[in-house]
Tab-separated table of C-alpha atoms and ligand atoms in Angstrom:
chain	number	residue	atom	x	y	z
A	1	MET	CA	-2.711	30.069	1.249
A	2	GLY	CA	-1.979	29.611	-2.439
A	3	ALA	CA	0.586	27.200	-3.797
A	4	VAL	CA	3.946	28.719	-4.463
A	5	MET	CA	6.159	27.501	-7.253
A	6	THR	CA	9.267	25.879	-5.927
A	7	ALA	CA	12.428	25.305	-7.940
A	8	ALA	CA	11.659	23.493	-11.183
A	9	PRO	CA	12.138	19.760	-10.660
A	10	ALA	CA	15.231	19.003	-12.636
A	11	SER	CA	16.304	15.403	-12.188
A	12	PRO	CA	14.930	12.893	-14.691
A	13	LEU	CA	12.675	10.352	-13.009
A	14	LYS	CA	14.123	6.843	-12.963
A	15	LEU	CA	12.194	3.831	-11.757
A	16	PHE	CA	13.067	0.182	-11.291
A	17	ASN	CA	11.251	-1.944	-13.837
A	18	SER	CA	10.819	-5.540	-12.662
A	19	LEU	CA	10.521	-6.646	-16.286
A	20	THR	CA	14.113	-5.722	-17.041
A	21	ARG	CA	15.332	-5.741	-13.429
A	22	SER	CA	16.894	-2.364	-14.031
A	23	LEU	CA	16.410	1.345	-13.507
A	24	GLU	CA	14.754	3.000	-16.474
A	25	PRO	CA	13.823	6.573	-17.252
A	26	PHE	CA	10.104	7.176	-16.971
A	27	GLU	CA	8.839	7.930	-20.464
A	28	PRO	CA	5.075	8.268	-20.496
A	29	VAL	CA	2.989	6.574	-23.163
A	30	HIS	CA	0.869	9.733	-23.427
A	31	PRO	CA	3.017	12.854	-23.150
A	32	GLY	CA	2.464	14.683	-19.892
A	33	GLU	CA	0.379	11.877	-18.401
A	34	ALA	CA	1.010	8.991	-16.068
A	35	ARG	CA	-1.392	6.064	-15.957
A	36	VAL	CA	-0.936	3.673	-13.075
A	37	TYR	CA	-2.759	0.510	-12.048
A	38	SER	CA	-2.298	-1.032	-8.609
A	39	CYS	CA	-3.530	-4.466	-7.631
A	40	GLY	CA	-5.943	-3.860	-4.802
A	41	PRO	CA	-7.021	-5.811	-1.759
A	42	THR	CA	-9.058	-8.982	-1.656
A	43	VAL	CA	-11.870	-7.934	0.625
A	44	TYR	CA	-12.541	-11.087	2.640
A	45	ASN	CA	-10.818	-9.819	5.776
A	46	TYR	CA	-9.135	-6.707	7.139
A	47	PRO	CA	-5.937	-5.714	5.380
A	48	HIS	CA	-2.857	-6.299	7.524
A	49	ILE	CA	-0.226	-3.612	7.832
A	50	GLY	CA	1.928	-5.411	5.229
A	51	ASN	CA	-0.850	-5.066	2.670
A	52	MET	CA	-1.005	-1.369	3.487
A	53	ARG	CA	2.725	-1.032	2.752
A	54	ALA	CA	1.808	-1.856	-0.867
A	55	TYR	CA	-0.583	1.115	-0.985
A	56	VAL	CA	1.766	3.513	0.780
A	57	PHE	CA	4.244	2.591	-1.950
A	58	ALA	CA	1.695	3.041	-4.777
A	59	ASP	CA	0.652	6.365	-3.246
A	60	THR	CA	4.259	7.553	-2.971
A	61	LEU	CA	4.743	6.670	-6.621
A	62	GLY	CA	1.539	8.533	-7.562
A	63	ARG	CA	2.475	11.583	-5.493
A	64	THR	CA	5.930	11.634	-7.080
A	65	LEU	CA	4.468	11.481	-10.573
A	66	SER	CA	2.132	14.379	-9.711
A	67	TYR	CA	5.019	16.364	-8.225
A	68	LYS	CA	7.051	15.780	-11.379
A	69	GLY	CA	4.214	17.423	-13.278
A	70	TYR	CA	2.457	14.436	-14.828
A	71	LYS	CA	-1.316	14.315	-14.946
A	72	LEU	CA	-1.902	11.169	-12.938
A	73	THR	CA	-4.673	8.640	-13.487
A	74	HIS	CA	-4.420	6.012	-10.788
A	75	VAL	CA	-6.627	2.929	-10.577
A	76	ILE	CA	-6.808	0.606	-7.593
A	77	ASN	CA	-9.097	-2.366	-7.870
A	78	ILE	CA	-11.129	-4.099	-5.208
A	79	THR	CA	-11.084	-7.877	-5.592
A	80	ASP	CA	-14.459	-9.203	-4.501
A	81	VAL	CA	-14.439	-12.337	-6.631
A	82	GLY	CA	-12.033	-14.913	-7.972
A	83	HIS	CA	-9.032	-14.806	-5.618
A	84	LEU	CA	-8.490	-18.347	-4.408
A	85	THR	CA	-6.914	-19.273	-1.099
A	86	ASP	CA	-3.863	-20.167	-3.164
A	87	ASP	CA	-2.530	-17.696	-5.727
A	88	ALA	CA	-2.536	-20.414	-8.379
A	89	ASP	CA	-5.572	-22.534	-9.091
A	90	ALA	CA	-5.860	-24.463	-5.894
A	91	GLY	CA	-8.199	-23.855	-2.989
A	92	GLU	CA	-11.460	-22.038	-2.644
A	93	ASP	CA	-12.564	-18.538	-3.488
A	94	LYS	CA	-11.525	-16.442	-0.474
A	95	LEU	CA	-14.842	-14.614	-0.377
A	96	GLU	CA	-17.019	-17.705	-0.827
A	97	LYS	CA	-15.077	-19.368	1.975
A	98	ALA	CA	-15.408	-16.414	4.358
A	99	ALA	CA	-19.132	-16.150	3.588
A	100	ALA	CA	-19.725	-19.848	4.209
A	101	GLU	CA	-17.775	-19.818	7.471
A	102	ARG	CA	-19.621	-16.817	8.795
A	103	ALA	CA	-23.015	-17.606	7.238
A	104	GLN	CA	-23.099	-14.150	5.726
A	105	SER	CA	-23.705	-12.829	2.265
A	106	ILE	CA	-20.608	-12.265	0.176
A	107	TRP	CA	-21.854	-8.814	-0.668
A	108	ASP	CA	-22.052	-7.846	3.004
A	109	ILE	CA	-18.571	-9.211	3.636
A	110	ALA	CA	-17.128	-7.396	0.637
A	111	LYS	CA	-18.811	-4.133	1.669
A	112	HIS	CA	-17.599	-4.363	5.265
A	113	TYR	CA	-13.965	-5.057	4.375
A	114	THR	CA	-13.879	-2.595	1.499
A	115	GLU	CA	-14.963	0.104	3.916
A	116	ALA	CA	-12.395	-1.044	6.475
A	117	TYR	CA	-9.703	-0.859	3.792
A	118	TRP	CA	-10.806	2.633	2.808
A	119	ALA	CA	-10.588	3.691	6.459
A	120	ASP	CA	-6.944	2.537	6.490
A	121	VAL	CA	-6.310	4.354	3.216
A	122	LYS	CA	-7.606	7.541	4.807
A	123	ALA	CA	-5.704	7.034	8.069
A	124	LEU	CA	-2.446	6.628	6.146
A	125	ASN	CA	-3.120	9.737	4.061
A	126	ILE	CA	-3.114	7.696	0.852
A	127	ARG	CA	-4.661	9.837	-1.858
A	128	GLN	CA	-7.876	8.718	-3.495
A	129	PRO	CA	-7.185	7.182	-6.899
A	130	ALA	CA	-9.178	8.323	-9.913
A	131	HIS	CA	-11.011	4.980	-9.870
A	132	TRP	CA	-11.662	2.253	-7.368
A	133	SER	CA	-12.638	-0.488	-9.764
A	134	ILE	CA	-14.751	-3.255	-8.273
A	135	ALA	CA	-14.129	-6.641	-9.901
A	136	THR	CA	-17.752	-7.829	-9.863
A	137	ASP	CA	-18.774	-4.730	-11.869
A	138	TYR	CA	-16.555	-5.964	-14.689
A	139	VAL	CA	-17.638	-9.600	-15.052
A	140	PRO	CA	-19.442	-9.029	-18.396
A	141	ALA	CA	-16.300	-7.273	-19.679
A	142	MET	CA	-14.193	-10.192	-18.413
A	143	ILE	CA	-16.370	-12.620	-20.385
A	144	GLU	CA	-15.920	-10.484	-23.523
A	145	PHE	CA	-12.143	-10.370	-22.977
A	146	ALA	CA	-12.030	-14.134	-22.428
A	147	LYS	CA	-13.927	-14.696	-25.686
A	148	THR	CA	-11.160	-12.881	-27.571
A	149	ILE	CA	-8.484	-15.244	-26.266
A	150	ALA	CA	-10.435	-18.500	-25.793
A	151	GLY	CA	-10.012	-19.844	-29.337
A	152	LYS	CA	-6.278	-19.493	-29.748
A	153	HIS	CA	-4.979	-19.529	-26.207
A	154	CYS	CA	-7.286	-21.560	-23.993
A	155	TYR	CA	-8.660	-25.060	-23.518
A	156	GLU	CA	-11.596	-26.405	-21.579
A	157	LEU	CA	-11.433	-28.833	-18.703
A	158	GLU	CA	-14.119	-30.159	-16.395
A	159	GLY	CA	-13.289	-27.279	-14.039
A	160	GLY	CA	-13.553	-24.502	-16.612
A	161	LEU	CA	-11.538	-22.603	-19.179
A	162	TYR	CA	-7.735	-22.680	-18.844
A	163	PHE	CA	-5.034	-20.532	-20.348
A	164	ASP	CA	-2.297	-22.430	-22.214
A	165	THR	CA	0.862	-20.625	-21.214
A	166	THR	CA	2.860	-22.084	-24.110
A	167	THR	CA	0.784	-20.114	-26.616
A	168	VAL	CA	2.484	-16.826	-25.751
A	169	ALA	CA	6.116	-15.935	-26.219
A	170	ASP	CA	8.323	-15.841	-23.172
A	171	TYR	CA	5.729	-16.785	-20.575
A	172	GLY	CA	6.912	-15.951	-17.087
A	173	ARG	CA	9.747	-13.635	-18.094
A	174	LEU	CA	8.674	-11.211	-15.378
A	175	ALA	CA	9.119	-13.898	-12.739
A	176	ARG	CA	12.221	-15.259	-14.445
A	177	HIS	CA	10.572	-18.665	-14.354
A	178	GLY	CA	13.103	-21.334	-15.031
A	179	THR	CA	15.708	-19.477	-13.035
A	180	ASP	CA	13.581	-18.665	-10.006
A	181	GLU	CA	11.509	-21.198	-8.200
A	182	GLY	CA	8.238	-19.567	-9.270
A	183	GLU	CA	6.760	-22.456	-11.198
A	184	SER	CA	7.390	-25.101	-8.620
A	185	ARG	CA	4.970	-23.283	-6.335
A	186	ILE	CA	2.055	-23.855	-8.683
A	187	ASP	CA	-0.187	-26.715	-7.682
A	188	PRO	CA	-1.276	-29.071	-10.421
A	189	VAL	CA	-4.934	-29.227	-11.464
A	190	ASP	CA	-6.070	-32.474	-13.116
A	191	GLY	CA	-5.803	-32.262	-16.867
A	192	LYS	CA	-3.795	-29.064	-17.038
A	193	ARG	CA	-1.404	-29.226	-19.956
A	194	HIS	CA	1.364	-27.353	-18.172
A	195	PRO	CA	1.832	-26.662	-14.477
A	196	ALA	CA	1.745	-22.916	-15.007
A	197	ASP	CA	-1.543	-22.904	-16.971
A	198	PHE	CA	-4.248	-21.050	-15.081
A	199	ALA	CA	-7.997	-20.641	-14.898
A	200	ILE	CA	-9.672	-17.953	-16.958
A	201	TRP	CA	-13.142	-19.174	-15.971
A	202	ARG	CA	-14.011	-21.526	-13.122
A	203	LYS	CA	-17.167	-23.542	-13.649
A	204	THR	CA	-19.417	-24.153	-10.657
A	205	PRO	CA	-19.242	-27.925	-10.054
A	206	ALA	CA	-22.445	-29.774	-10.963
A	207	GLY	CA	-24.912	-29.861	-8.097
A	208	GLU	CA	-23.339	-26.873	-6.307
A	209	THR	CA	-24.451	-23.301	-6.248
A	210	ARG	CA	-22.263	-20.415	-5.365
A	211	GLN	CA	-23.319	-17.026	-4.064
A	212	MET	CA	-21.495	-15.363	-6.918
A	213	GLU	CA	-21.866	-16.908	-10.333
A	214	TRP	CA	-22.525	-15.749	-13.828
A	215	ASP	CA	-23.468	-17.431	-17.128
A	216	SER	CA	-20.713	-17.679	-19.687
A	217	PRO	CA	-19.967	-19.611	-22.897
A	218	TRP	CA	-17.961	-22.001	-20.632
A	219	GLY	CA	-20.767	-22.685	-18.215
A	220	ARG	CA	-22.111	-20.994	-15.131
A	221	GLY	CA	-19.301	-19.951	-12.827
A	222	ALA	CA	-16.896	-17.190	-11.887
A	223	PRO	CA	-13.857	-15.584	-13.471
A	224	GLY	CA	-10.281	-16.529	-12.598
A	225	TRP	CA	-8.537	-13.939	-10.456
A	226	HIS	CA	-5.883	-12.858	-12.970
A	227	LEU	CA	-8.475	-11.926	-15.573
A	228	GLU	CA	-9.914	-9.029	-13.614
A	229	CYS	CA	-6.741	-6.939	-13.557
A	230	SER	CA	-6.156	-7.321	-17.302
A	231	VAL	CA	-9.746	-6.290	-18.005
A	232	MET	CA	-10.007	-3.373	-15.591
A	233	SER	CA	-6.612	-1.940	-16.482
A	234	GLU	CA	-7.460	-2.037	-20.174
A	235	ALA	CA	-10.936	-0.591	-19.611
A	236	LEU	CA	-9.787	2.318	-17.452
A	237	LEU	CA	-6.282	3.063	-18.695
A	238	GLY	CA	-6.029	1.550	-22.178
A	239	PHE	CA	-3.170	-0.689	-23.372
A	240	PRO	CA	-0.362	0.040	-23.109
A	241	PHE	CA	-0.389	2.098	-19.924
A	242	ASP	CA	2.581	3.283	-17.936
A	243	ILE	CA	3.026	1.460	-14.643
A	244	HIS	CA	1.512	-1.564	-12.955
A	245	THR	CA	2.228	-2.037	-9.242
A	246	GLY	CA	1.816	-4.735	-6.624
A	247	GLY	CA	3.625	-6.557	-3.872
A	248	ILE	CA	6.670	-8.646	-4.761
A	249	ASP	CA	4.629	-11.869	-4.478
A	250	HIS	CA	2.685	-10.777	-7.546
A	251	ARG	CA	5.854	-10.868	-9.618
A	252	GLU	CA	5.748	-14.662	-9.494
A	253	ILE	CA	2.271	-15.706	-10.638
A	254	HIS	CA	-0.389	-13.010	-10.791
A	255	HIS	CA	1.489	-10.519	-12.939
A	256	PRO	CA	3.054	-13.057	-15.332
A	257	ASN	CA	-0.480	-14.336	-15.884
A	258	GLU	CA	-1.856	-10.866	-16.486
A	259	ILE	CA	0.936	-10.279	-18.988
A	260	ALA	CA	0.158	-13.560	-20.776
A	261	GLN	CA	-3.513	-12.596	-21.057
A	262	ASN	CA	-2.645	-9.131	-22.335
A	263	GLN	CA	-0.317	-10.604	-24.938
A	264	ALA	CA	-2.967	-13.075	-26.058
A	265	HIS	CA	-5.504	-10.261	-26.232
A	266	GLY	CA	-3.286	-8.642	-28.839
A	267	CYS	CA	-1.968	-5.803	-26.772
A	268	SER	CA	0.386	-3.891	-29.062
A	269	ASP	CA	2.913	-3.558	-26.272
A	270	ALA	CA	4.406	-6.878	-25.213
A	271	SER	CA	3.003	-6.799	-21.688
A	272	GLY	CA	0.178	-4.292	-21.312
A	273	ALA	CA	2.113	-1.982	-19.010
A	274	ARG	CA	5.519	-0.573	-19.804
A	275	MET	CA	6.795	-0.827	-16.284
A	276	TRP	CA	5.973	-3.323	-13.572
A	277	MET	CA	6.948	-2.182	-10.107
A	278	HIS	CA	6.893	-4.248	-6.926
A	279	ASN	CA	7.234	-3.350	-3.287
A	280	ASN	CA	9.087	-5.719	-1.033
A	281	PHE	CA	7.414	-7.234	2.010
A	282	LEU	CA	6.905	-5.988	5.494
A	283	VAL	CA	7.948	-8.891	7.691
A	284	ASP	CA	6.947	-9.604	11.218
A	285	ARG	CA	8.900	-12.192	13.114
A	286	SER	CA	6.203	-12.574	15.762
A	287	GLY	CA	3.788	-14.043	13.209
A	288	LYS	CA	1.111	-11.535	14.205
A	289	MET	CA	0.634	-10.397	10.644
A	290	SER	CA	-1.129	-13.597	9.744
A	291	LYS	CA	-4.806	-12.911	9.435
A	292	SER	CA	-5.460	-16.224	11.140
A	293	SER	CA	-3.804	-15.097	14.368
A	294	GLY	CA	-6.260	-13.623	16.856
A	295	GLU	CA	-4.928	-10.104	17.345
A	296	PHE	CA	-3.432	-9.577	13.938
A	297	LEU	CA	-1.475	-6.544	12.904
A	298	ARG	CA	-3.733	-4.065	11.259
A	299	ILE	CA	-3.822	-0.294	11.278
A	300	GLN	CA	-6.644	-0.157	13.815
A	301	LEU	CA	-4.571	-2.242	16.231
A	302	LEU	CA	-1.739	0.284	15.997
A	303	ILE	CA	-4.198	3.084	16.719
A	304	ASP	CA	-5.747	1.131	19.603
A	305	LYS	CA	-2.299	0.811	21.101
A	306	GLY	CA	-1.782	4.546	20.896
A	307	TYR	CA	0.267	4.941	17.721
A	308	HIS	CA	-0.806	7.594	15.285
A	309	PRO	CA	-1.233	5.887	11.878
A	310	LEU	CA	1.080	8.367	10.163
A	311	ALA	CA	3.890	6.936	12.298
A	312	TYR	CA	3.356	3.744	10.304
A	313	ARG	CA	3.466	5.696	7.051
A	314	LEU	CA	6.747	7.233	8.173
A	315	MET	CA	8.033	3.789	9.125
A	316	CYS	CA	7.335	2.604	5.564
A	317	LEU	CA	9.087	5.634	4.082
A	318	GLN	CA	12.182	5.026	6.213
A	319	ALA	CA	12.908	1.958	4.109
A	320	HIS	CA	13.322	1.907	0.366
A	321	TYR	CA	10.267	0.233	-1.157
A	322	ARG	CA	12.396	-2.531	-2.694
A	323	SER	CA	13.923	-3.494	0.656
A	324	GLU	CA	12.328	-5.810	3.102
A	325	LEU	CA	11.118	-3.948	6.157
A	326	GLU	CA	10.922	-5.599	9.520
A	327	PHE	CA	8.102	-4.553	11.781
A	328	SER	CA	8.632	-4.086	15.491
A	329	TRP	CA	6.815	-2.050	18.107
A	330	ASP	CA	10.105	-0.374	19.026
A	331	GLY	CA	10.598	0.580	15.395
A	332	LEU	CA	7.097	1.995	15.262
A	333	GLY	CA	7.706	3.907	18.497
A	334	ALA	CA	10.900	5.361	17.037
A	335	ALA	CA	8.996	6.394	13.899
A	336	LEU	CA	6.395	8.110	16.061
A	337	THR	CA	9.107	10.047	17.896
A	338	ARG	CA	10.635	11.024	14.570
A	339	LEU	CA	7.261	12.244	13.344
A	340	LYS	CA	6.743	14.275	16.523
A	341	ARG	CA	10.130	15.922	16.070
A	342	LEU	CA	9.279	16.764	12.488
A	343	VAL	CA	5.898	18.226	13.384
A	344	MET	CA	7.485	20.361	16.096
A	345	ALA	CA	10.280	21.541	13.831
A	346	ALA	CA	7.810	22.426	11.085
A	347	ALA	CA	5.572	24.364	13.483
A	348	SER	CA	7.600	27.573	13.165
A	349	ALA	CA	6.780	27.741	9.464
A	350	ARG	CA	3.196	26.557	9.621
A	351	ASP	CA	1.497	29.923	9.842
A	352	ALA	CA	3.828	31.801	7.534
A	353	GLU	CA	2.695	32.999	4.127
A	354	ALA	CA	4.422	30.728	1.596
A	355	ALA	CA	7.079	32.546	-0.421
A	356	ALA	CA	8.945	31.381	-3.513
A	357	PRO	CA	12.281	29.860	-2.438
A	358	THR	CA	15.197	32.044	-3.462
A	359	ASP	CA	17.579	31.356	-0.590
A	360	ARG	CA	20.347	29.073	-1.839
A	361	ARG	CA	20.073	26.811	1.192
A	362	VAL	CA	16.404	26.182	0.431
A	363	THR	CA	16.803	25.705	-3.298
A	364	ASP	CA	19.705	23.296	-2.714
A	365	LEU	CA	17.638	21.181	-0.366
A	366	LEU	CA	14.758	21.154	-2.839
A	367	ALA	CA	17.075	20.073	-5.640
A	368	LYS	CA	18.509	17.285	-3.499
A	369	PHE	CA	15.019	16.193	-2.533
A	370	ASP	CA	14.019	16.088	-6.176
A	371	ALA	CA	17.115	14.040	-7.001
A	372	ALA	CA	16.364	11.562	-4.204
A	373	MET	CA	12.747	10.986	-5.206
A	374	SER	CA	13.726	10.797	-8.865
A	375	ASP	CA	16.187	8.056	-7.994
A	376	ASP	CA	13.607	5.256	-7.833
A	377	LEU	CA	11.741	6.912	-4.961
A	378	ASN	CA	14.543	7.119	-2.451
A	379	THR	CA	12.327	8.035	0.471
A	380	PRO	CA	14.921	7.313	3.219
A	381	VAL	CA	17.127	10.078	1.811
A	382	ALA	CA	14.154	12.334	1.061
A	383	LEU	CA	13.119	12.111	4.719
A	384	THR	CA	16.491	13.310	5.952
A	385	LEU	CA	16.230	16.273	3.553
A	386	LEU	CA	12.777	17.047	4.881
A	387	GLU	CA	14.251	17.030	8.382
A	388	GLU	CA	17.099	19.306	7.366
A	389	THR	CA	14.599	21.712	5.884
A	390	ALA	CA	12.398	21.645	8.961
A	391	ALA	CA	15.415	22.228	11.201
A	392	MET	CA	16.719	25.257	9.282
A	393	LYS	CA	17.276	28.265	11.504
A	394	LYS	CA	17.502	31.936	10.551
A	395	ILE	CA	15.625	31.336	7.392
A	396	ASP	CA	12.679	33.124	5.864
A	397	ALA	CA	9.628	31.339	7.301
A	398	GLY	CA	7.652	31.724	4.081
A	399	GLN	CA	10.361	30.030	2.032
A	400	LYS	CA	10.689	27.318	4.600
A	401	ARG	CA	6.958	26.791	4.496
A	402	ALA	CA	6.917	26.524	0.701
A	403	ALA	CA	9.752	24.004	0.718
A	404	LEU	CA	8.159	21.895	3.452
A	405	ALA	CA	4.826	21.969	1.631
A	406	ALA	CA	6.447	20.832	-1.616
A	407	MET	CA	8.258	17.963	0.098
A	408	ASP	CA	5.299	16.937	2.201
A	409	ALA	CA	3.074	16.814	-0.881
A	410	VAL	CA	5.311	13.929	-1.946
A	411	LEU	CA	5.789	12.203	1.404
A	412	GLY	CA	2.264	12.716	2.686
A	413	LEU	CA	3.000	13.190	6.391
A	414	ASN	CA	0.626	16.156	6.845
A	415	LEU	CA	3.388	18.062	8.591
A	416	LEU	CA	1.835	21.457	8.144
A	417	THR	CA	-1.645	20.507	9.269
A	418	THR	CA	-0.898	18.148	12.146
A	419	ALA	CA	-0.587	19.605	15.608
A	420	ARG	CA	1.651	18.077	18.210
A	421	SER	CA	-1.394	17.143	20.272
A	422	ASP	CA	-2.921	15.256	17.321
A	423	LEU	CA	-0.085	12.762	17.561
A	424	ARG	CA	-0.957	11.774	21.085
A	425	VAL	CA	-3.372	8.935	20.674
A	426	ARG	CA	-4.766	7.585	23.900
A	427	PRO	CA	-4.281	3.799	23.967
A	428	LYS	CA	-7.591	1.975	23.951
A	429	THR	CA	-6.536	-0.063	26.954
A	430	ALA	CA	-5.605	2.998	28.982
A	431	THR	CA	-7.992	3.021	31.889
A	432	ILE	CA	-7.853	6.757	32.429
A	433	GLY	CA	-8.932	9.622	30.233
A	434	GLU	CA	-6.772	12.236	28.628
A	435	ASP	CA	-7.654	14.948	31.160
A	436	GLU	CA	-6.757	12.683	34.008
A	437	ILE	CA	-3.438	11.827	32.364
A	438	GLU	CA	-2.649	15.523	32.029
A	439	ALA	CA	-3.696	16.235	35.611
A	440	THR	CA	-1.567	13.374	36.967
A	441	LEU	CA	1.393	14.581	34.922
A	442	ALA	CA	0.962	18.080	36.305
A	443	ARG	CA	0.946	16.752	39.862
A	444	ARG	CA	4.020	14.711	39.083
A	445	LYS	CA	5.805	17.749	37.698
A	446	ASP	CA	5.067	19.614	40.926
A	447	ALA	CA	6.335	16.682	42.979
A	448	ARG	CA	9.546	16.603	40.988
A	449	ALA	CA	9.970	20.352	41.320
A	450	ALA	CA	9.633	19.901	45.070
A	451	LYS	CA	12.182	17.058	44.832
A	452	ASP	CA	9.593	14.658	46.253
A	453	PHE	CA	10.767	11.752	44.136
A	454	ALA	CA	8.821	9.141	46.064
A	455	ALA	CA	5.566	10.909	45.191
A	456	SER	CA	6.726	11.412	41.616
A	457	ASP	CA	7.555	7.710	41.242
A	458	ALA	CA	4.221	6.705	42.717
A	459	LEU	CA	2.397	8.879	40.191
A	460	ARG	CA	4.462	7.393	37.425
A	461	ASP	CA	3.566	3.858	38.540
A	462	GLU	CA	-0.061	4.877	38.631
A	463	LEU	CA	0.124	5.967	35.003
A	464	VAL	CA	2.011	2.880	33.867
A	465	ALA	CA	-0.604	0.704	35.541
A	466	ALA	CA	-3.228	2.621	33.602
A	467	GLY	CA	-1.465	1.861	30.293
A	468	VAL	CA	0.479	5.101	29.825
A	469	ASP	CA	4.267	5.405	29.780
A	470	VAL	CA	5.790	8.588	31.106
A	471	MET	CA	8.644	9.934	29.047
A	472	ASP	CA	11.171	11.476	31.394
A	473	GLY	CA	14.039	13.308	29.823
A	474	ASP	CA	12.155	13.486	26.559
A	475	PRO	CA	14.011	16.227	24.704
A	476	LEU	CA	10.763	17.195	23.061
A	477	GLY	CA	9.008	17.706	26.325
A	478	TRP	CA	6.541	15.135	25.209
A	479	ASP	CA	4.990	13.930	28.366
A	480	TRP	CA	3.507	10.581	27.641
A	481	GLN	CA	3.379	7.908	25.041
A	482	PRO	CA	1.526	4.661	24.431
A	483	GLY	CA	2.130	2.036	27.085
A	484	ALA	CA	4.544	-0.860	26.550
A	485	ASN	CA	3.232	-3.639	24.338
B	1	AMP	P1	-4.104	-9.172	-1.183
B	1	AMP	O1	-5.232	-8.492	-0.469
B	1	AMP	O2	-3.682	-10.446	-0.542
B	1	AMP	O3	-4.413	-9.368	-2.650
B	1	AMP	O4	-2.827	-8.233	-1.079
B	1	AMP	C1	-2.874	-6.849	-1.293
B	1	AMP	C2	-1.493	-6.316	-1.631
B	1	AMP	O5	-0.601	-6.449	-0.515
B	1	AMP	C3	-0.801	-7.011	-2.783
B	1	AMP	O6	-0.172	-6.035	-3.606
B	1	AMP	C4	0.224	-7.884	-2.103
B	1	AMP	O7	1.299	-8.161	-2.958
B	1	AMP	C5	0.636	-7.003	-0.955
B	1	AMP	N1	1.230	-7.689	0.203
B	1	AMP	C6	0.824	-8.841	0.791
B	1	AMP	N2	1.558	-9.121	1.887
B	1	AMP	C7	2.462	-8.111	2.020
B	1	AMP	C8	3.502	-7.813	2.954
B	1	AMP	N3	3.767	-8.587	4.002
B	1	AMP	N4	4.236	-6.692	2.765
B	1	AMP	C9	3.999	-5.884	1.724
B	1	AMP	N5	3.029	-6.097	0.801
B	1	AMP	C10	2.258	-7.195	0.937
B	2	ZN	ZN1	-4.054	-7.692	-9.856
């Protein structure tokens, strides 16, 4: 089924730039193009669901830019070297530490967790970026970049090469250092001239060997974490590029440091990227998001408990990306129900031949949807418009299909390709199979029809004991859902 042109997107795209703390019109550096760099995962462990919120956000931004007609080049990096256990210069390299603890090679660890991350990317219907840039592939380029700034902007200490943050104008303006508490979080390293100075190159201490080390003019060692993003973004997108994204924590240290490096490197634009955008955090009051807790919250855990991963995507979209989002299993369950309703409502249009929207009701909804997404990615409003569209009655199915397809291309919920049955994920702990669940439900339905409520309750208890909740009175006629957590 070919794509059908929907109403021309009319609202100008406005995005919140963390640099100015204000909404700004998106004006591409290269007309008709959008170049976006997103800080990627550090692959020493599985990503938690909060980390994945950052990529759902970056993907929503990318999809919106594509929908607005820009030719998108998106880069997400994979950090397999340099990220210390503390974002500043304290602690150990996260990958070296994981490798030592597990007596494994760093390369095996990085490969395993990169693949696990990619599985989550796929499960959440996050589009593939143009490039997945792997930090260790760029170490020679990082050394070349460092050479260009070493003379004027860096000094050497026992531990390696450090960036002098007073050599660039306005250091930390992104974080609003001085007004925020950003700087106080930075641990001192002996000999650093200023607390905020940071490592460009970390020398391997004498007598030690590391699994990952390279020769450099500043001794054998490894690059500082901030360097990689400056180098890979310049290499793949060119300075200045349009938008740099990351979680809100990166606004404090990592991104100010990238900006300082870019400035020192002589980037013609003051910061390397014109806009810096940050998603707020997913918070979990139970503490289960910490990777050090045994059963920590990751996408696979949601699936194991019977939640389709797109319910988590929907949960993210229900909040604006700049708002904190609190995770709860009830909230996830509600998002799953909402997704089921949407899939069922969209079903009537799924098999229709898409037709250009001409009906006023459809074109109005499309215009409102465009306005919502253009307003700094207002996904909570966009979702309600998607629902209104899906719920439209007495409407040409082809037009409805075209409108739903256009909206879903932005929201990425796979509404037109997901079947209701796809959203039933059998919990891993359920001790009975899907067929048996269906058979028990059928027997229960018969018992209820015969008003034998004792038998019906017994069958229900049987299912609950097996890890499956029965949804009586479910207006969708959805018979079962994941068991209580
Ligand atoms: P990391 O693998 O630690 O480098 O983090 C990957 C991405 O997830 C970064 O953009 C972080 O800013 C972001 N991030 C970390 N924790 C959360 C959270 N709880 N909610 C949303 N984003 C997060
Ligand atoms: Zn980065």
